[in-house]
mmCIF file of C-alpha atoms in Angstrom:
data_model
loop_
_atom_site.group_PDB
_atom_site.id
_atom_site.type_symbol
_atom_site.label_atom_id
_atom_site.label_comp_id
_atom_site.label_asym_id
_atom_site.label_seq_id
_atom_site.Cartn_x
_atom_site.Cartn_y
_atom_site.Cartn_z
ATOM 1 C CA MET A 37 -21.323 -29.860 -14.783
ATOM 2 C CA LEU A 38 -19.517 -32.879 -13.260
ATOM 3 C CA LYS A 39 -16.010 -33.357 -14.601
ATOM 4 C CA LEU A 40 -15.614 -37.079 -15.168
ATOM 5 C CA VAL A 41 -12.366 -38.881 -14.407
ATOM 6 C CA GLU A 42 -11.296 -41.253 -17.185
ATOM 7 C CA ILE A 43 -8.446 -43.656 -16.565
ATOM 8 C CA ARG A 44 -7.497 -46.488 -18.928
ATOM 9 C CA GLY A 45 -11.016 -46.907 -20.231
ATOM 10 C CA VAL A 46 -12.715 -46.653 -16.832
ATOM 11 C CA THR A 47 -14.966 -43.589 -16.367
ATOM 12 C CA ILE A 48 -15.428 -42.546 -12.771
ATOM 13 C CA GLY A 49 -18.522 -40.411 -12.176
ATOM 14 C CA HIS A 50 -20.704 -41.977 -14.820
ATOM 15 C CA GLY A 51 -22.663 -45.193 -14.966
ATOM 16 C CA LYS A 52 -22.487 -47.934 -12.341
ATOM 17 C CA PRO A 53 -20.203 -47.276 -9.359
ATOM 18 C CA LYS A 54 -16.722 -48.601 -9.922
ATOM 19 C CA ILE A 55 -15.543 -51.417 -7.660
ATOM 20 C CA ILE A 56 -12.156 -50.874 -6.007
ATOM 21 C CA VAL A 57 -10.324 -53.802 -4.412
ATOM 22 C CA SER A 58 -7.428 -53.275 -2.008
ATOM 23 C CA LEU A 59 -4.210 -55.284 -1.922
ATOM 24 C CA ILE A 60 -3.002 -55.543 1.686
ATOM 25 C CA SER A 61 -0.269 -58.223 1.705
ATOM 26 C CA SER A 62 2.974 -57.287 3.437
ATOM 27 C CA THR A 63 5.527 -58.827 1.080
ATOM 28 C CA ARG A 64 6.062 -58.979 -2.691
ATOM 29 C CA ASP A 65 5.521 -62.723 -2.900
ATOM 30 C CA ARG A 66 2.255 -62.485 -0.955
ATOM 31 C CA LEU A 67 1.118 -59.573 -3.106
ATOM 32 C CA GLN A 68 1.700 -61.580 -6.252
ATOM 33 C CA ALA A 69 -0.345 -64.470 -4.867
ATOM 34 C CA GLU A 70 -3.111 -62.084 -3.763
ATOM 35 C CA ILE A 71 -3.263 -60.498 -7.181
ATOM 36 C CA GLU A 72 -3.319 -63.811 -9.019
ATOM 37 C CA TYR A 73 -6.191 -64.948 -6.835
ATOM 38 C CA LEU A 74 -8.145 -61.720 -7.384
ATOM 39 C CA LEU A 75 -7.639 -61.397 -11.137
ATOM 40 C CA GLN A 76 -10.609 -63.671 -11.798
ATOM 41 C CA LYS A 77 -12.819 -61.316 -9.722
ATOM 42 C CA LYS A 78 -12.138 -58.538 -12.265
ATOM 43 C CA PRO A 79 -12.291 -55.387 -10.071
ATOM 44 C CA ASP A 80 -12.618 -52.076 -11.938
ATOM 45 C CA ILE A 81 -9.765 -50.452 -10.018
ATOM 46 C CA TRP A 82 -6.965 -51.909 -7.899
ATOM 47 C CA GLU A 83 -5.588 -50.209 -4.747
ATOM 48 C CA TRP A 84 -2.163 -51.042 -3.326
ATOM 49 C CA ARG A 85 -2.213 -50.316 0.421
ATOM 50 C CA LEU A 86 1.428 -49.469 0.700
ATOM 51 C CA ASP A 87 1.184 -48.967 4.483
ATOM 52 C CA PHE A 88 0.886 -52.742 4.990
ATOM 53 C CA MET A 89 4.360 -53.380 3.621
ATOM 54 C CA GLU A 90 7.069 -54.710 5.884
ATOM 55 C CA THR A 91 9.783 -52.563 4.335
ATOM 56 C CA PHE A 92 9.869 -49.048 2.878
ATOM 57 C CA GLU A 93 13.280 -49.198 1.180
ATOM 58 C CA GLU A 94 12.818 -47.065 -1.987
ATOM 59 C CA ALA A 95 14.259 -49.422 -4.556
ATOM 60 C CA GLU A 96 12.255 -52.376 -3.241
ATOM 61 C CA LEU A 97 9.038 -50.380 -3.155
ATOM 62 C CA ILE A 98 9.443 -49.345 -6.755
ATOM 63 C CA GLU A 99 10.282 -52.887 -7.784
ATOM 64 C CA THR A 100 7.154 -54.143 -6.003
ATOM 65 C CA LEU A 101 5.014 -51.403 -7.580
ATOM 66 C CA SER A 102 6.363 -52.347 -11.021
ATOM 67 C CA LEU A 103 5.299 -55.961 -10.431
ATOM 68 C CA ILE A 104 1.820 -54.876 -9.286
ATOM 69 C CA ARG A 105 1.472 -52.717 -12.347
ATOM 70 C CA GLU A 106 2.562 -55.556 -14.643
ATOM 71 C CA LEU A 107 0.154 -58.025 -13.057
ATOM 72 C CA THR A 108 -2.909 -55.729 -12.913
ATOM 73 C CA PHE A 109 -2.406 -53.912 -16.237
ATOM 74 C CA PRO A 110 -4.332 -52.415 -17.990
ATOM 75 C CA SER A 111 -6.714 -51.776 -15.034
ATOM 76 C CA PRO A 112 -6.298 -48.428 -13.200
ATOM 77 C CA LEU A 113 -4.026 -48.617 -10.166
ATOM 78 C CA LEU A 114 -4.359 -46.481 -7.012
ATOM 79 C CA VAL A 115 -1.546 -46.369 -4.425
ATOM 80 C CA THR A 116 -2.466 -45.511 -0.854
ATOM 81 C CA TYR A 117 -0.321 -44.984 2.244
ATOM 82 C CA ARG A 118 -2.910 -44.785 5.017
ATOM 83 C CA THR A 119 -1.651 -43.301 8.248
ATOM 84 C CA VAL A 120 -2.490 -44.529 11.739
ATOM 85 C CA GLN A 121 -4.308 -41.242 12.315
ATOM 86 C CA GLU A 122 -6.842 -42.346 9.687
ATOM 87 C CA GLY A 123 -7.065 -46.037 10.516
ATOM 88 C CA GLY A 124 -4.066 -47.339 8.601
ATOM 89 C CA GLN A 125 -0.716 -48.878 9.478
ATOM 90 C CA GLY A 126 1.530 -45.995 8.296
ATOM 91 C CA ARG A 127 3.523 -43.935 10.818
ATOM 92 C CA LEU A 128 5.256 -41.544 8.416
ATOM 93 C CA ARG A 129 4.396 -37.895 8.973
ATOM 94 C CA SER A 130 4.934 -34.514 7.268
ATOM 95 C CA ASN A 131 7.921 -34.460 4.905
ATOM 96 C CA ALA A 132 8.464 -38.249 4.976
ATOM 97 C CA TYR A 133 4.808 -38.801 4.045
ATOM 98 C CA ALA A 134 4.950 -36.297 1.209
ATOM 99 C CA ASN A 135 8.306 -37.578 -0.101
ATOM 100 C CA LEU A 136 6.964 -41.155 -0.257
ATOM 101 C CA LEU A 137 3.886 -40.082 -2.254
ATOM 102 C CA GLN A 138 6.015 -37.985 -4.627
ATOM 103 C CA LEU A 139 8.353 -40.942 -5.121
ATOM 104 C CA ILE A 140 5.392 -43.101 -6.102
ATOM 105 C CA ALA A 141 4.019 -40.470 -8.492
ATOM 106 C CA LYS A 142 7.408 -39.931 -10.136
ATOM 107 C CA SER A 143 7.707 -43.641 -10.837
ATOM 108 C CA GLN A 144 4.909 -43.330 -13.458
ATOM 109 C CA LEU A 145 3.777 -46.808 -12.343
ATOM 110 C CA CYS A 146 0.303 -45.897 -11.045
ATOM 111 C CA ASP A 147 -2.666 -43.832 -12.166
ATOM 112 C CA LEU A 148 -3.856 -42.441 -8.825
ATOM 113 C CA VAL A 149 -2.280 -41.549 -5.511
ATOM 114 C CA ASP A 150 -4.247 -41.073 -2.250
ATOM 115 C CA VAL A 151 -3.560 -37.840 -0.297
ATOM 116 C CA GLU A 152 -5.123 -37.474 3.119
ATOM 117 C CA LEU A 153 -7.175 -34.310 3.469
ATOM 118 C CA PHE A 154 -5.535 -33.256 6.782
ATOM 119 C CA SER A 155 -1.978 -33.920 5.654
ATOM 120 C CA GLU A 156 0.467 -31.094 5.904
ATOM 121 C CA ASP A 157 0.664 -28.715 2.932
ATOM 122 C CA ASN A 158 -2.045 -30.807 1.239
ATOM 123 C CA LYS A 159 -2.701 -28.465 -1.628
ATOM 124 C CA GLN A 160 0.991 -28.288 -2.566
ATOM 125 C CA LEU A 161 1.271 -32.095 -2.347
ATOM 126 C CA VAL A 162 -1.694 -32.505 -4.672
ATOM 127 C CA ALA A 163 -0.112 -30.087 -7.123
ATOM 128 C CA SER A 164 3.249 -31.928 -7.035
ATOM 129 C CA ILE A 165 1.576 -35.269 -7.837
ATOM 130 C CA HIS A 166 -0.447 -33.681 -10.630
ATOM 131 C CA ALA A 167 2.831 -32.349 -12.031
ATOM 132 C CA GLU A 168 3.868 -35.967 -12.636
ATOM 133 C CA GLY A 169 0.700 -36.625 -14.628
ATOM 134 C CA VAL A 170 -0.876 -38.697 -11.825
ATOM 135 C CA LYS A 171 -4.407 -38.152 -10.553
ATOM 136 C CA VAL A 172 -5.257 -37.681 -6.886
ATOM 137 C CA ILE A 173 -7.863 -39.057 -4.545
ATOM 138 C CA VAL A 174 -8.145 -36.754 -1.520
ATOM 139 C CA SER A 175 -9.397 -38.793 1.437
ATOM 140 C CA ASN A 176 -10.605 -38.512 4.971
ATOM 141 C CA HIS A 177 -11.546 -41.285 7.416
ATOM 142 C CA ASP A 178 -13.178 -41.165 10.854
ATOM 143 C CA PHE A 179 -13.220 -44.590 12.520
ATOM 144 C CA GLU A 180 -14.804 -43.225 15.685
ATOM 145 C CA LYS A 181 -17.957 -41.397 14.628
ATOM 146 C CA THR A 182 -20.020 -39.679 11.968
ATOM 147 C CA PRO A 183 -19.590 -35.906 12.201
ATOM 148 C CA PRO A 184 -22.553 -33.591 11.618
ATOM 149 C CA LYS A 185 -23.840 -33.192 8.086
ATOM 150 C CA GLU A 186 -22.431 -29.686 7.755
ATOM 151 C CA GLU A 187 -18.957 -30.937 8.641
ATOM 152 C CA LEU A 188 -19.233 -33.812 6.152
ATOM 153 C CA ILE A 189 -20.166 -31.436 3.369
ATOM 154 C CA TRP A 190 -17.329 -29.070 4.301
ATOM 155 C CA ARG A 191 -14.790 -31.912 4.067
ATOM 156 C CA LEU A 192 -16.081 -32.978 0.666
ATOM 157 C CA ARG A 193 -15.943 -29.362 -0.573
ATOM 158 C CA GLU A 194 -12.445 -28.917 0.821
ATOM 159 C CA MET A 195 -11.295 -31.942 -1.179
ATOM 160 C CA GLN A 196 -12.444 -30.126 -4.260
ATOM 161 C CA PHE A 197 -10.834 -26.879 -3.130
ATOM 162 C CA ILE A 198 -7.372 -28.403 -2.893
ATOM 163 C CA ASN A 199 -7.949 -29.796 -6.396
ATOM 164 C CA GLY A 200 -8.258 -33.534 -5.795
ATOM 165 C CA ASP A 201 -9.615 -35.298 -8.854
ATOM 166 C CA ILE A 202 -11.871 -37.445 -6.616
ATOM 167 C CA GLY A 203 -12.886 -36.950 -2.990
ATOM 168 C CA LYS A 204 -13.274 -39.859 -0.616
ATOM 169 C CA LEU A 205 -14.993 -39.732 2.781
ATOM 170 C CA ALA A 206 -15.458 -42.734 5.122
ATOM 171 C CA VAL A 207 -17.088 -42.441 8.562
ATOM 172 C CA MET A 208 -18.232 -44.776 11.299
ATOM 173 C CA PRO A 209 -21.925 -44.871 12.284
ATOM 174 C CA LYS A 210 -23.029 -45.299 15.861
ATOM 175 C CA ARG A 211 -26.727 -45.580 14.987
ATOM 176 C CA PRO A 212 -28.771 -45.994 11.852
ATOM 177 C CA HIS A 213 -29.434 -42.254 11.651
ATOM 178 C CA ASP A 214 -25.696 -41.669 11.086
ATOM 179 C CA VAL A 215 -25.879 -43.600 7.827
ATOM 180 C CA LEU A 216 -28.744 -41.395 6.673
ATOM 181 C CA CYS A 217 -26.776 -38.336 7.702
ATOM 182 C CA LEU A 218 -23.902 -39.336 5.430
ATOM 183 C CA LEU A 219 -26.186 -40.141 2.514
ATOM 184 C CA ASP A 220 -27.993 -36.813 2.978
ATOM 185 C CA ALA A 221 -24.668 -35.003 2.949
ATOM 186 C CA ALA A 222 -23.670 -36.775 -0.215
ATOM 187 C CA ASP A 223 -26.944 -35.921 -1.891
ATOM 188 C CA GLN A 224 -26.593 -32.256 -0.966
ATOM 189 C CA MET A 225 -22.959 -32.285 -2.199
ATOM 190 C CA LYS A 226 -24.071 -33.816 -5.524
ATOM 191 C CA THR A 227 -26.927 -31.360 -5.939
ATOM 192 C CA LEU A 228 -25.302 -28.128 -4.873
ATOM 193 C CA TYR A 229 -21.534 -28.247 -4.961
ATOM 194 C CA ALA A 230 -19.894 -31.208 -6.751
ATOM 195 C CA ASP A 231 -17.973 -30.463 -9.918
ATOM 196 C CA ARG A 232 -16.047 -33.725 -9.863
ATOM 197 C CA PRO A 233 -16.638 -37.308 -8.675
ATOM 198 C CA PHE A 234 -16.561 -38.237 -4.973
ATOM 199 C CA ILE A 235 -16.876 -41.413 -2.939
ATOM 200 C CA VAL A 236 -18.649 -41.784 0.416
ATOM 201 C CA MET A 237 -19.125 -44.758 2.686
ATOM 202 C CA SER A 238 -20.473 -45.468 6.100
ATOM 203 C CA MET A 239 -18.369 -48.253 7.640
ATOM 204 C CA GLY A 240 -19.223 -51.345 9.651
ATOM 205 C CA ASP A 241 -22.341 -53.497 9.442
ATOM 206 C CA LEU A 242 -24.673 -50.514 9.907
ATOM 207 C CA GLY A 243 -23.151 -48.785 6.858
ATOM 208 C CA VAL A 244 -23.207 -51.653 4.317
ATOM 209 C CA ILE A 245 -26.216 -50.073 2.576
ATOM 210 C CA SER A 246 -24.048 -47.031 1.742
ATOM 211 C CA ARG A 247 -21.583 -49.306 -0.050
ATOM 212 C CA LEU A 248 -24.362 -50.917 -2.077
ATOM 213 C CA GLY A 249 -26.581 -47.904 -2.783
ATOM 214 C CA GLY A 250 -24.365 -44.848 -2.278
ATOM 215 C CA HIS A 251 -24.274 -44.085 -5.958
ATOM 216 C CA HIS A 252 -27.944 -43.044 -5.839
ATOM 217 C CA TYR A 253 -26.739 -40.190 -3.565
ATOM 218 C CA GLY A 254 -23.723 -39.248 -5.693
ATOM 219 C CA SER A 255 -21.010 -41.706 -4.682
ATOM 220 C CA SER A 256 -19.103 -42.821 -7.773
ATOM 221 C CA ALA A 257 -17.221 -45.861 -6.492
ATOM 222 C CA THR A 258 -17.244 -48.444 -3.688
ATOM 223 C CA PHE A 259 -14.609 -50.561 -2.046
ATOM 224 C CA ALA A 260 -14.967 -54.314 -1.843
ATOM 225 C CA ALA A 261 -12.946 -56.936 -0.041
ATOM 226 C CA GLY A 262 -10.381 -59.010 -1.897
ATOM 227 C CA SER A 263 -8.793 -61.793 0.102
ATOM 228 C CA THR A 264 -9.237 -59.813 3.338
ATOM 229 C CA PRO A 265 -11.271 -56.600 4.026
ATOM 230 C CA SER A 266 -9.165 -53.441 4.390
ATOM 231 C CA ALA A 267 -11.950 -51.625 6.323
ATOM 232 C CA PRO A 268 -15.002 -52.614 8.413
ATOM 233 C CA GLY A 269 -18.127 -53.505 6.422
ATOM 234 C CA GLN A 270 -16.533 -54.356 3.090
ATOM 235 C CA LEU A 271 -18.323 -57.112 1.196
ATOM 236 C CA PRO A 272 -16.435 -59.653 -0.948
ATOM 237 C CA VAL A 273 -15.972 -58.356 -4.475
ATOM 238 C CA GLU A 274 -17.997 -61.087 -6.101
ATOM 239 C CA LEU A 275 -20.946 -60.445 -3.733
ATOM 240 C CA MET A 276 -20.680 -56.718 -4.288
ATOM 241 C CA LYS A 277 -21.040 -57.227 -8.059
ATOM 242 C CA GLN A 278 -24.207 -59.260 -7.477
ATOM 243 C CA LEU A 279 -25.824 -56.939 -4.968
ATOM 244 C CA LEU A 280 -25.040 -53.371 -6.238
ATOM 245 C CA LEU A 281 -28.391 -51.677 -6.082
#
């Protein structure tokens, strides 16, 4: 039986896929303006892409996070530090990466923290974030290709194994068949293995259909563009709300 994830009145894993919008501004003032612009779009979940920030001084990060929480409350808030290895801007590795995520979790100013599947000591990192009462999305991104279906399923299962509350898998298609491969993997995961929600997406123009119809294959949420897309193929949030299949 699928274990639903409930955060601040939003149920992930049941009903329509939840729309997540990423905040990617590099300064506090720009973030505030970005949020004020997007509030009228009413996303289900907000994501702060911490790796886009110009500074990583601890006190300033927490102050910025506090402002984001205040402006987006009571909607659920996800904080992500995406590394360059997975298509982001972040260059922290190993202990520095883990310490940053633990700092964010200990602040009690967000509901979810993203942990990359192939980060060092990933299972211990997930457990340390859970110890702060914060849920975890375990993620993996491949901006170069779509791995074989068996590998996709293994990665989604591994996200469950290390006890992520939600798994997230994003891959790049080279041909239309790659999109079908991802959706087939998602369907098999849903049917045979999933005991908690997961999110899948095929990126770029070829993969847009996975963002719009992925929930039919088990995907429980989708990412939409706010002021600027944070990944290839994201549709504007208002268009996503109109077109969700």
